[in-house]
CSV table of C-alpha atoms in Angstrom, one decimal:
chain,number,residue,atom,x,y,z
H,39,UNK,CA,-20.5,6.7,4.8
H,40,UNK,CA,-23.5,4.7,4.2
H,41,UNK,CA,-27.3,5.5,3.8
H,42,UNK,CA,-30.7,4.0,4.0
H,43,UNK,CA,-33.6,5.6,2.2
H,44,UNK,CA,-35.5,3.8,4.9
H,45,UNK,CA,-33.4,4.7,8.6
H,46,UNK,CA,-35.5,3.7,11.6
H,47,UNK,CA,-38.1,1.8,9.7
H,48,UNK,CA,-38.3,-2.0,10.7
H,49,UNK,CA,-38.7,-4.2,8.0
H,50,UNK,CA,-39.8,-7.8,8.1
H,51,UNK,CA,-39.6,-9.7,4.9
H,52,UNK,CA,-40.1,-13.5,3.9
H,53,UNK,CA,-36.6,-13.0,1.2
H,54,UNK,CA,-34.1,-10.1,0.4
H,55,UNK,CA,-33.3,-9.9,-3.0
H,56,UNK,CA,-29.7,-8.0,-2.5
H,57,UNK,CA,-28.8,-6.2,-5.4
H,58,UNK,CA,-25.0,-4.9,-5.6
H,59,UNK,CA,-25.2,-2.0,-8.2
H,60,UNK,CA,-22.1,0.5,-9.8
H,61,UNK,CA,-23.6,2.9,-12.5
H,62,UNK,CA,-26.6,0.8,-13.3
H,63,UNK,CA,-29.5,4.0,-13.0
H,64,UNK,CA,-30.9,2.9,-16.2
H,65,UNK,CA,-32.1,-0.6,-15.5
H,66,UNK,CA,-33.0,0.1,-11.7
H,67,UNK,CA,-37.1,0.9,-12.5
H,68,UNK,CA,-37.5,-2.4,-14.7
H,69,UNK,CA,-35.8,-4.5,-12.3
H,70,UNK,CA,-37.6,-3.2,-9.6
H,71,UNK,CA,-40.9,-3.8,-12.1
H,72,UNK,CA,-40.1,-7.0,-13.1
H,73,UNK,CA,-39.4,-8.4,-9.5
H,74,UNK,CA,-41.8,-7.4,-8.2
H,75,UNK,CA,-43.9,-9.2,-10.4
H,76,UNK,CA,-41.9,-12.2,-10.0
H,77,UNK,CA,-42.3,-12.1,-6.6
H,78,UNK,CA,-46.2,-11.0,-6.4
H,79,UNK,CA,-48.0,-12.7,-3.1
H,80,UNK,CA,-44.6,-13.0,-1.3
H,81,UNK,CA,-43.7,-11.4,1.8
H,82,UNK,CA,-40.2,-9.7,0.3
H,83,UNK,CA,-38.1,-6.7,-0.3
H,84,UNK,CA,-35.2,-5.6,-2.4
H,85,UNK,CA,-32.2,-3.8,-0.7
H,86,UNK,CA,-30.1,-2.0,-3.2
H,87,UNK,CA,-26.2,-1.9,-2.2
H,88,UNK,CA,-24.7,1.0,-4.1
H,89,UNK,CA,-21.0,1.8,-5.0
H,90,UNK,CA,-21.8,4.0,-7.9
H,91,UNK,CA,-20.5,7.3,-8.9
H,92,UNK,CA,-23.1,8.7,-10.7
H,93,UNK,CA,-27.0,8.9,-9.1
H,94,UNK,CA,-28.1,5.0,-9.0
H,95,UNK,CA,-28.7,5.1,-5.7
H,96,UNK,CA,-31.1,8.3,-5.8
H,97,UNK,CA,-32.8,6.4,-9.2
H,98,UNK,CA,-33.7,4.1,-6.4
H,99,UNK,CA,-34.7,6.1,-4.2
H,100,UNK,CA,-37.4,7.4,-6.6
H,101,UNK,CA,-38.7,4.1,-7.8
H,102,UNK,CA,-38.9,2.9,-4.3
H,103,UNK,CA,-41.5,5.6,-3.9
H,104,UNK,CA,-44.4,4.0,-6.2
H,105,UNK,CA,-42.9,0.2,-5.8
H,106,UNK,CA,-45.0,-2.1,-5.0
H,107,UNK,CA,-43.1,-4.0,-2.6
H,108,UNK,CA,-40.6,-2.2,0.0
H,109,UNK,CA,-36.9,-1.3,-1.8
H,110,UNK,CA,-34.0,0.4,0.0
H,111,UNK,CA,-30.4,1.5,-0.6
H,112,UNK,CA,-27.5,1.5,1.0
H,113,UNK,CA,-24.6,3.4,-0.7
H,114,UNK,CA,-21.0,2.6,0.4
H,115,UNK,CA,-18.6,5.3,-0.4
H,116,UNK,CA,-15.9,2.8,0.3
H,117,UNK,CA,-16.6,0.0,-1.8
H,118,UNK,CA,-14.4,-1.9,0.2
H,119,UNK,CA,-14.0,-6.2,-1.1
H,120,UNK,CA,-15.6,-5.1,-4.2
H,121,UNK,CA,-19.3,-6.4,-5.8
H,122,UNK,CA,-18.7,-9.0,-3.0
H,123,UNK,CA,-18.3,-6.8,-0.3
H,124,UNK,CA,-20.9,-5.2,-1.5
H,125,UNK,CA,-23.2,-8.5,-0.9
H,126,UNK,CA,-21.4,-9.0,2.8
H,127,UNK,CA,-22.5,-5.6,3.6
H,128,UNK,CA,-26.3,-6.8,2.2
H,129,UNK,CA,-26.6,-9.6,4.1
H,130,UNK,CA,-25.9,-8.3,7.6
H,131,UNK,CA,-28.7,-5.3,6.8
H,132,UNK,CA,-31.2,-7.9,5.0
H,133,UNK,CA,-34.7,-8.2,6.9
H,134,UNK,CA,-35.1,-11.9,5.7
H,135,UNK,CA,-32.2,-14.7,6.4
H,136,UNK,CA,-33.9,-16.3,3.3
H,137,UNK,CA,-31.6,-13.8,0.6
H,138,UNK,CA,-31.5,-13.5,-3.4
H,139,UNK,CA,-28.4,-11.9,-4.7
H,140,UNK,CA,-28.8,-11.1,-8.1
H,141,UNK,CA,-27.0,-8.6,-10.6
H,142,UNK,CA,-28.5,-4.8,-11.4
H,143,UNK,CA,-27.2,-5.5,-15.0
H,144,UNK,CA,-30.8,-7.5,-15.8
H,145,UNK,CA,-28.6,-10.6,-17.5
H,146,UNK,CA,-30.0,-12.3,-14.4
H,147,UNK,CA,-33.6,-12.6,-15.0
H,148,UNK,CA,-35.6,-11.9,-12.0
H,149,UNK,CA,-38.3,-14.4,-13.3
H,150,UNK,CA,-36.4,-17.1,-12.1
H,151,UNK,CA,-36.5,-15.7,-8.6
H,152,UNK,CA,-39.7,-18.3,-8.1
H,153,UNK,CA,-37.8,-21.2,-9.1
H,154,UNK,CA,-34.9,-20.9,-6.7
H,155,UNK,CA,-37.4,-19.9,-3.3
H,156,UNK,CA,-39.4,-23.2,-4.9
H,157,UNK,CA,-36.1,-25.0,-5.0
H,158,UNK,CA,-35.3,-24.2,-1.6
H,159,UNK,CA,-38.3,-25.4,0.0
H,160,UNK,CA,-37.8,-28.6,-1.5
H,161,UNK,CA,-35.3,-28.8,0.9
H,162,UNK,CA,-31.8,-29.9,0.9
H,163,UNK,CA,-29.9,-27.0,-0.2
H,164,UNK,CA,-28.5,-24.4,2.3
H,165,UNK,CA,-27.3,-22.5,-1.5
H,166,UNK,CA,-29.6,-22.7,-4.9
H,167,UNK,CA,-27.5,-21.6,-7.4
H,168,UNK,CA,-28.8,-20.4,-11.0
H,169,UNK,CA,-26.3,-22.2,-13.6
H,170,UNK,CA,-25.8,-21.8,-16.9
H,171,UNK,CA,-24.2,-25.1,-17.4
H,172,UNK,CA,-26.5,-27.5,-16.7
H,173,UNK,CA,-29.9,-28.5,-18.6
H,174,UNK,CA,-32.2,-26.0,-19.4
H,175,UNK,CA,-29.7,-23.3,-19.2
H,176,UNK,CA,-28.5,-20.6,-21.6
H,177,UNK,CA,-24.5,-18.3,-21.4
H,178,UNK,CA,-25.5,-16.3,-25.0
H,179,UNK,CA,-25.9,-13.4,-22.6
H,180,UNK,CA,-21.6,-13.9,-22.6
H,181,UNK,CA,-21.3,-12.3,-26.1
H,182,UNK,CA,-18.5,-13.3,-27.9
H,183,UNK,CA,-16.7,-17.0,-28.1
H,184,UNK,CA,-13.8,-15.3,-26.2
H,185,UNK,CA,-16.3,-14.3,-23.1
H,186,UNK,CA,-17.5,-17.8,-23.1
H,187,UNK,CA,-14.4,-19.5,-23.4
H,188,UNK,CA,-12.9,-16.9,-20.5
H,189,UNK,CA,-15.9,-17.9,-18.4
H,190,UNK,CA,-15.6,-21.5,-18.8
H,191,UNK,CA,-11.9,-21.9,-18.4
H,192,UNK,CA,-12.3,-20.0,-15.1
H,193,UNK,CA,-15.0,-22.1,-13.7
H,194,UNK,CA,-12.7,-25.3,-14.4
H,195,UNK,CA,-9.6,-23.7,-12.9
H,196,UNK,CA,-11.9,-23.2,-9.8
H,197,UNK,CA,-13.4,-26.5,-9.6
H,198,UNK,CA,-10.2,-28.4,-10.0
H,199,UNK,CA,-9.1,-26.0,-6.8
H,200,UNK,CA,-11.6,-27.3,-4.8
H,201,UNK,CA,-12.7,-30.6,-6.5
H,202,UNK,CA,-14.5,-31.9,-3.2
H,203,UNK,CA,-16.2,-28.1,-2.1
H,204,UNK,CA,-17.5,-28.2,-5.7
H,205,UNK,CA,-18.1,-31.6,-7.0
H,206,UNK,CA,-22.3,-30.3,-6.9
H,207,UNK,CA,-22.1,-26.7,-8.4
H,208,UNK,CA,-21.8,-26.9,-12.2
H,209,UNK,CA,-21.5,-22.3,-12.0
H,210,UNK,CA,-19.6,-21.4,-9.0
H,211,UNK,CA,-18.6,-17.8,-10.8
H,212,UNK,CA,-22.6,-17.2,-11.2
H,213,UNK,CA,-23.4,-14.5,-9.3
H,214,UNK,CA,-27.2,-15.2,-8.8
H,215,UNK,CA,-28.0,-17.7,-6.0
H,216,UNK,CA,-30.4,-17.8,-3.3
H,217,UNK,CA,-28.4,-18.3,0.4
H,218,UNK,CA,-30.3,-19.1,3.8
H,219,UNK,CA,-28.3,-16.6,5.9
H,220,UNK,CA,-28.0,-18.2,9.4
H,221,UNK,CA,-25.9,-21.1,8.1
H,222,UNK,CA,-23.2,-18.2,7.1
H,223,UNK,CA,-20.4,-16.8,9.4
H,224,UNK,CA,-20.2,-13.2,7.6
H,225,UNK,CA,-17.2,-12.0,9.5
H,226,UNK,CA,-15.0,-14.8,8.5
H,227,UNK,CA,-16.0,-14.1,5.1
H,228,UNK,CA,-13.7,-12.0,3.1
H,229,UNK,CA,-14.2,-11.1,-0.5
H,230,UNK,CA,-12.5,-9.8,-3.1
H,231,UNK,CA,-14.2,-9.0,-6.9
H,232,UNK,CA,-17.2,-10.4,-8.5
H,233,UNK,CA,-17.4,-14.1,-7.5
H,234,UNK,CA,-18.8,-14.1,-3.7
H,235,UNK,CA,-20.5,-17.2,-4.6
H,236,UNK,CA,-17.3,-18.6,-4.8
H,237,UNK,CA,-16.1,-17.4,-1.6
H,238,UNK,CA,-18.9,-18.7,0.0
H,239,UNK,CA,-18.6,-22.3,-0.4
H,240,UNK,CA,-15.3,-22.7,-0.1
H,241,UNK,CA,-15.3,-21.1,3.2
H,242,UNK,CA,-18.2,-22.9,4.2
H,243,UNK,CA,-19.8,-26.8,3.7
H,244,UNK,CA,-23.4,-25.9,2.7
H,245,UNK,CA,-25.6,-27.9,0.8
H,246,UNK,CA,-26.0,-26.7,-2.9
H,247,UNK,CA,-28.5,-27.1,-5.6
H,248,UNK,CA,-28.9,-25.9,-8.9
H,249,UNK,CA,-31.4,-24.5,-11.5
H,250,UNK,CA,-31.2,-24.0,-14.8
H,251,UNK,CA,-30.5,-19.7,-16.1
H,252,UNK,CA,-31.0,-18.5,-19.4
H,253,UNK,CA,-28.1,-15.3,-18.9
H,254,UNK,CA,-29.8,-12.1,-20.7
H,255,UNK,CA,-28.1,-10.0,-22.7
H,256,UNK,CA,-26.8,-6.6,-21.2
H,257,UNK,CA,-29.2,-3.7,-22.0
H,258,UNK,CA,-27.8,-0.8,-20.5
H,259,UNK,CA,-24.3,0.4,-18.9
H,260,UNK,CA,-21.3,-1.5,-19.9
H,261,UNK,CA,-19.5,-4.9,-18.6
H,262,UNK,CA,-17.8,-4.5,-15.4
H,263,UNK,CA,-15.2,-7.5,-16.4
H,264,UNK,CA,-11.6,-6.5,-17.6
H,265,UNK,CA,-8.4,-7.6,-16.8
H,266,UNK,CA,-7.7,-5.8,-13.3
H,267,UNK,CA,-10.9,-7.7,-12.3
H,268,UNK,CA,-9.3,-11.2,-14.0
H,269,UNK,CA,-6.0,-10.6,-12.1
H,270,UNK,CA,-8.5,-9.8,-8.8
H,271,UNK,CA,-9.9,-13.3,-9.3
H,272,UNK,CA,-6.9,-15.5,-9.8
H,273,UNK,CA,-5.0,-13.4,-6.5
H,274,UNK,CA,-8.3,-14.2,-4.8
H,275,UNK,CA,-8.8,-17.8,-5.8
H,276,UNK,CA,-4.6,-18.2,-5.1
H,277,UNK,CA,-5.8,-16.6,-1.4
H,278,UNK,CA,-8.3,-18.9,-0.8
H,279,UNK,CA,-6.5,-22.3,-2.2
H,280,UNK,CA,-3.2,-22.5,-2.8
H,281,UNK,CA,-2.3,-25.4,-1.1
H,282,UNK,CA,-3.2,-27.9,-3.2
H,283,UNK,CA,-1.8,-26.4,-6.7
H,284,UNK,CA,1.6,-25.8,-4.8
H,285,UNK,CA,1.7,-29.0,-3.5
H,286,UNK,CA,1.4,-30.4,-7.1
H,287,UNK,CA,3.7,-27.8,-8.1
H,288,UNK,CA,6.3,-29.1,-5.7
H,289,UNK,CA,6.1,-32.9,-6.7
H,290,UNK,CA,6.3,-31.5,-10.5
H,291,UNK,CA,10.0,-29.9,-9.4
H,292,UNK,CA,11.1,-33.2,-7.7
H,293,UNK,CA,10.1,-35.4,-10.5
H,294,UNK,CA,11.7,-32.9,-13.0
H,295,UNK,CA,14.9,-33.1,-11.0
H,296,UNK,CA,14.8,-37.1,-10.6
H,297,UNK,CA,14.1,-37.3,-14.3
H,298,UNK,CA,17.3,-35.0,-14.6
H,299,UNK,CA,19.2,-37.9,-12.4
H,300,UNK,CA,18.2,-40.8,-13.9
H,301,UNK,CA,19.4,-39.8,-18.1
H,302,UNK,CA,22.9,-38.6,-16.4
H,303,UNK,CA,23.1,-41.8,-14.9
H,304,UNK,CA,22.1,-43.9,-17.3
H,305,UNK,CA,23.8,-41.8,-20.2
H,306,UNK,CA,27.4,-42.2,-17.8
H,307,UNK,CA,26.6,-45.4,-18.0
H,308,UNK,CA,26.4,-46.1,-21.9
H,309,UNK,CA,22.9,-46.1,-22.1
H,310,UNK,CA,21.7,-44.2,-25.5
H,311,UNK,CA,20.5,-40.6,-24.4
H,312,UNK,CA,17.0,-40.8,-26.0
H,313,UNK,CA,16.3,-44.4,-23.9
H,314,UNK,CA,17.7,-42.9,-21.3
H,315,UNK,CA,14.8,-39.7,-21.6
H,316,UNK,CA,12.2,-42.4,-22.2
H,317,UNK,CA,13.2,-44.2,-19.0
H,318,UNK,CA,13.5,-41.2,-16.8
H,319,UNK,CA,10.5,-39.7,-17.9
H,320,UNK,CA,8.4,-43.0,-17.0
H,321,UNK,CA,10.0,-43.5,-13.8
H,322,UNK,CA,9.2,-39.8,-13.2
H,323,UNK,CA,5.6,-40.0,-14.2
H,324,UNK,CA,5.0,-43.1,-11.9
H,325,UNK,CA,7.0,-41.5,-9.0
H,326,UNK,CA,5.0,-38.4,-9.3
H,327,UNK,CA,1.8,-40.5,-9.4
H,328,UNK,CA,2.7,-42.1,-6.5
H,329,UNK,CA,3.1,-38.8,-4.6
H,330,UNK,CA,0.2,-37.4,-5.4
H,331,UNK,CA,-2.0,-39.9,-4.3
H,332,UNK,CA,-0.2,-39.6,-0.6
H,333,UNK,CA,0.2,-35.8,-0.8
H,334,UNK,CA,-2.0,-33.7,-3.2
H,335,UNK,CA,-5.3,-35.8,-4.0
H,336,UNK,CA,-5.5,-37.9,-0.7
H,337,UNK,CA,-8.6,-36.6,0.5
H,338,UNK,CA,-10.0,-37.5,-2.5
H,339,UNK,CA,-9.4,-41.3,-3.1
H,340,UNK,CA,-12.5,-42.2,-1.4
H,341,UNK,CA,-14.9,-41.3,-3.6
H,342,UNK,CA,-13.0,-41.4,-6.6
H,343,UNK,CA,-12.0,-44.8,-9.1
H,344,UNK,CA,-10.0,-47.3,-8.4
H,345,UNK,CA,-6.3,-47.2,-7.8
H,346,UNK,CA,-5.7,-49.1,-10.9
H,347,UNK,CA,-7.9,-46.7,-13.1
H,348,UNK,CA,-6.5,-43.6,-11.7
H,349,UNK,CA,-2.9,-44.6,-12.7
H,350,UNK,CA,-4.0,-45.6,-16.1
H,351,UNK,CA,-5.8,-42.5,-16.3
H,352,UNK,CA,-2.8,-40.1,-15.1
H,353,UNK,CA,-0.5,-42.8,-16.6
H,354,UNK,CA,-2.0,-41.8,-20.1
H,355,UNK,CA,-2.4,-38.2,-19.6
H,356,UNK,CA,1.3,-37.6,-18.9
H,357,UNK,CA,2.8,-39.7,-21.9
H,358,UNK,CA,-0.1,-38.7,-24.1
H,359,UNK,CA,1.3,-34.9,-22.7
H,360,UNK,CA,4.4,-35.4,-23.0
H,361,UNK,CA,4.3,-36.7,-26.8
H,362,UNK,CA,2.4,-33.5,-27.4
H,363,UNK,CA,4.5,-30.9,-25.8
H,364,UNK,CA,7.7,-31.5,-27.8
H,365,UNK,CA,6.1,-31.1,-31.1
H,366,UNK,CA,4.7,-27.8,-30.0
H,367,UNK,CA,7.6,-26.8,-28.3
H,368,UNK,CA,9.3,-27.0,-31.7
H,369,UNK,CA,6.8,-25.2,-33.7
H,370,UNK,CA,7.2,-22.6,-31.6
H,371,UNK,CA,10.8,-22.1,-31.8
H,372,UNK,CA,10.5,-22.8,-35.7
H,373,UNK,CA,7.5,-20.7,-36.7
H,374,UNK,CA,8.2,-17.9,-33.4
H,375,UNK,CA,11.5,-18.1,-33.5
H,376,UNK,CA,11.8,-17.6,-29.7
H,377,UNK,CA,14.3,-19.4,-28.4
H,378,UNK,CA,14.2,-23.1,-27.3
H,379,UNK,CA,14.9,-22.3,-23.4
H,380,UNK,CA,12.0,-19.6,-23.1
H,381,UNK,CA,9.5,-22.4,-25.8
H,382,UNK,CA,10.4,-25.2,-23.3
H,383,UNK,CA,9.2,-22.7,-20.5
H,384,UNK,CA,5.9,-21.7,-21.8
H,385,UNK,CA,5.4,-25.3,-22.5
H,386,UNK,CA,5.7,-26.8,-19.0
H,387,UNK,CA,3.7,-23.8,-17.5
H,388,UNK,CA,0.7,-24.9,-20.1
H,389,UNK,CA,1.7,-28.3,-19.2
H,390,UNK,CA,1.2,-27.9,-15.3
H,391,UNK,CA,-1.6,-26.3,-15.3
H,392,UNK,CA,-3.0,-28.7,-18.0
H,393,UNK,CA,-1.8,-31.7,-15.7
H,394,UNK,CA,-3.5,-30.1,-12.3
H,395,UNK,CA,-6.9,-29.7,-14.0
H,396,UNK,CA,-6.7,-33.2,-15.5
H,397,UNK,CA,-5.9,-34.8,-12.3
H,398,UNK,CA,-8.4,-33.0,-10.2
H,399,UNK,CA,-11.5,-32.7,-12.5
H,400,UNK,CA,-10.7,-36.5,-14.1
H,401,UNK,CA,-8.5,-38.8,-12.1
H,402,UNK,CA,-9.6,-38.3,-9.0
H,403,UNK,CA,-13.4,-37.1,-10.0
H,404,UNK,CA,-16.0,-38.9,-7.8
H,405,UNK,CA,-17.4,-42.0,-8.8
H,406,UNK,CA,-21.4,-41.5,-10.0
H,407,UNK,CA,-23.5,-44.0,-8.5
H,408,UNK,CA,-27.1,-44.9,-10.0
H,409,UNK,CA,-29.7,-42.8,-8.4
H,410,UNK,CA,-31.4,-46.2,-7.5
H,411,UNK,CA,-28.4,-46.8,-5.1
H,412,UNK,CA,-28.2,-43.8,-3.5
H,413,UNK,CA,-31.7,-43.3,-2.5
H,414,UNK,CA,-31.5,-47.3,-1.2
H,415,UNK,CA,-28.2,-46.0,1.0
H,416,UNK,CA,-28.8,-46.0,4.5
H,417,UNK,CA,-27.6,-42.8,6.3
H,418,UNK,CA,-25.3,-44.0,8.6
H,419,UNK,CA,-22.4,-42.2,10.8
H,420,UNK,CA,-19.7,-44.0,11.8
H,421,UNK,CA,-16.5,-43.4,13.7
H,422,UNK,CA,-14.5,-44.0,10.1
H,423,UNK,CA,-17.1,-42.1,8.7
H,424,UNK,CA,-16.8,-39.3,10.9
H,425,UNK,CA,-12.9,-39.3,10.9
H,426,UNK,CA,-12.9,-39.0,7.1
H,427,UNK,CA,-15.2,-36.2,7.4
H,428,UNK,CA,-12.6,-34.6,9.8
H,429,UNK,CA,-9.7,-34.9,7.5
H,430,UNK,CA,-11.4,-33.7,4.4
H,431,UNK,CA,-12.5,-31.0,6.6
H,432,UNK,CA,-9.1,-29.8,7.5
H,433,UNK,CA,-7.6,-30.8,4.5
H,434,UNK,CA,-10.4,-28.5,2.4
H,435,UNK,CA,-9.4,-25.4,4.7
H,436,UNK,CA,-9.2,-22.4,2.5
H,437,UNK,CA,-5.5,-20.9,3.0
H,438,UNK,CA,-4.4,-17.9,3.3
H,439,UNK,CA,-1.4,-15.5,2.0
């Protein structure tokens, strides 16, 4: 069941800063303080979305008393889709379609809320995003090196899944952004776990921009990450893009089994086995190149480098890889002493992956053109043009299992 500390008022706001909560009662009065002040001479409100199991949501309900600008709760005692069900279910009751999501946790600083509504009405931007990765912006609020390096090798994963969705957000797990409502379908929306920006533009093809977030250290409660929410993630990111990484997958397998082929044919035929590994596994790396390009990355050759670049590129990756791998598988099987079936296992899985995110976030990355250029483009819209746009469209889809 849900409630409203405000039921049958009619409120009419200017932005909704949505707040999803769990067990955050100790930093509900200064965030309500502090964006309130951020926000001072704007027409807003903040709409609380509890799933907590202690009293948040009646903390709220007390601070909205004496706020200065109107605050309401809804508490869900389904917390169904997570933190980003919790945002669905704050969008569809916002007053404003101008909305704020931001964290209860106060690592998002609701200073910046001024920069992102200032952002917005440059115009542009359907999405302003606050990144910690670009200029300006800060991730000691992450804690240890492990945090950091957790949150950075999830945010290349993602990108590499949807290289074209996400060529323009440098943060796509941040989980403060300001969203214009009425460019979003929220029923085709589904979410699962903490990253609902995420969800959001690969279901959709708004317009993003970016400003610079310092992320705050946590003052009260405890993080909310942990390994069910990891596993959450990667199921959810599998949901919404699989296509792509299987595809790869798939064109690894052949090439594995061609490579197979070529040293028993050229061993049967007196060749010396290690020329014989050499030649199969060139011929497999330019086979597998060659269906990539016509399979896996074909939406993206348009805006990326030249063909002869991009098999230099992957050309050099794979051997470079490859003359790498061994090594490392024998370490392993020296200094583990696992055997040399399950150390060539772990090997290619590292390899794939390490392959997929080379190819998507390097060989086929779009070309950057001077910003003289662009601004001297013309915007045109032809046939091709629009026919491209079609493809990538469909070939972007999100899947699902």
């Amino acid at each position: 069941m849900e409630s409203a500390s405000e039921e049958g008022d009619q409120v009419v706001a200017e932005v909704t800063v949505i707040v999803p909560t769990y067990n955050e009662r100790d930093n509900v009065a200064e965030l309500v303080a502090r964006t309130a002040a951020a926000l001072a001479g704007r027409d807003a409100e903040i709409l609380f979305v509890d799933d907590s199991t202690d009293d948040t949501a009646l903390e709220v309900e007390r601070v909205a008393a004496d706020a200065p600008l109107p605050v309401r709760v809804i508490h869900r005692e389904d917390n169904t889709g997570g933190l980003g069900g919790a945002v669905v279910v704050g969008l569809k009751a916002a007053a404003s379609d101008l909305c704020i999501v931001m964290d209860g946790d106060l690592q998002h600083p609701p200073e910046l809320l001024p920069s992102l509504l200032d952002r917005h009405d440059e115009g542009g931007a359907d999405v302003v995003a606050a990144s910690r990765y670009i200029g300006g912006g800060d991730t000691s609020g992450l804690g240890t090196a492990v945090r950091f390096g957790v949150s950075r090798a999830a945010t290349w994963l993602t990108r590499a899944m949807f290289p074209i969705r996400l060529a323009r957000s440098t943060d796509p797990m941040t989980g403060f952004f300001l969203v214009d409502r009425s460019r979003l379908d929220l029923d085709a929306l589904r979410p699962q776990g903490f990253k609902i920006l995420l969800e959001i533009l690969a279901r959709t093809d708004l317009r993003i921009a970016e400003v610079p977030m310092e992320f705050a250290e946590r003052r009260h409660g405890t993080s909310k990450a942990s390994l069910r929410q990891g596993a959450t993630f990667i199921a959810h990111l599998a949901r919404l893009r699989f296509g792509k990484m299987s595809l790869f997958a798939m064109i690894g397998v052949i090439g594995a089994v061609a490579n197979l082929g070529i040293m028993w044919l050229l061993t049967d035929a007196g060749v010396p086995y290690v020329i014989a590994a050499i030649i199969g596994a060139e011929v497999t790396i330019i086979g597998n190149f060659l269906l990539q390009e016509r399979f896996v990355f074909a939406d993206m050759r348009t805006d990326a480098r030249g063909l002869g670049l991009r098999f230099a590129a992957s050309f050099a990756f794979n051997n470079v890889e490859a003359a790498v791998r061994i090594p490392v598988m024998s370490l392993m099987v020296e200094s583990w002493h696992i055997s040399s079936v399950l150390a060539t296992a772990l090997s290619l899985i590292v390899a794939f992956f390490a392959r997929f995110l080379f190819h998507s976030l390097v060989v086929y990355a779009p070309r950057r053109r001077r910003k003289a250029d662009a601004a001297e483009e013309p915007s045109v819209d032809t046939a091709a043009l629009r026919v491209i746009r079609a493809i990538d469209a469909e070939a972007m889809r999100p899947g699902e299992l």
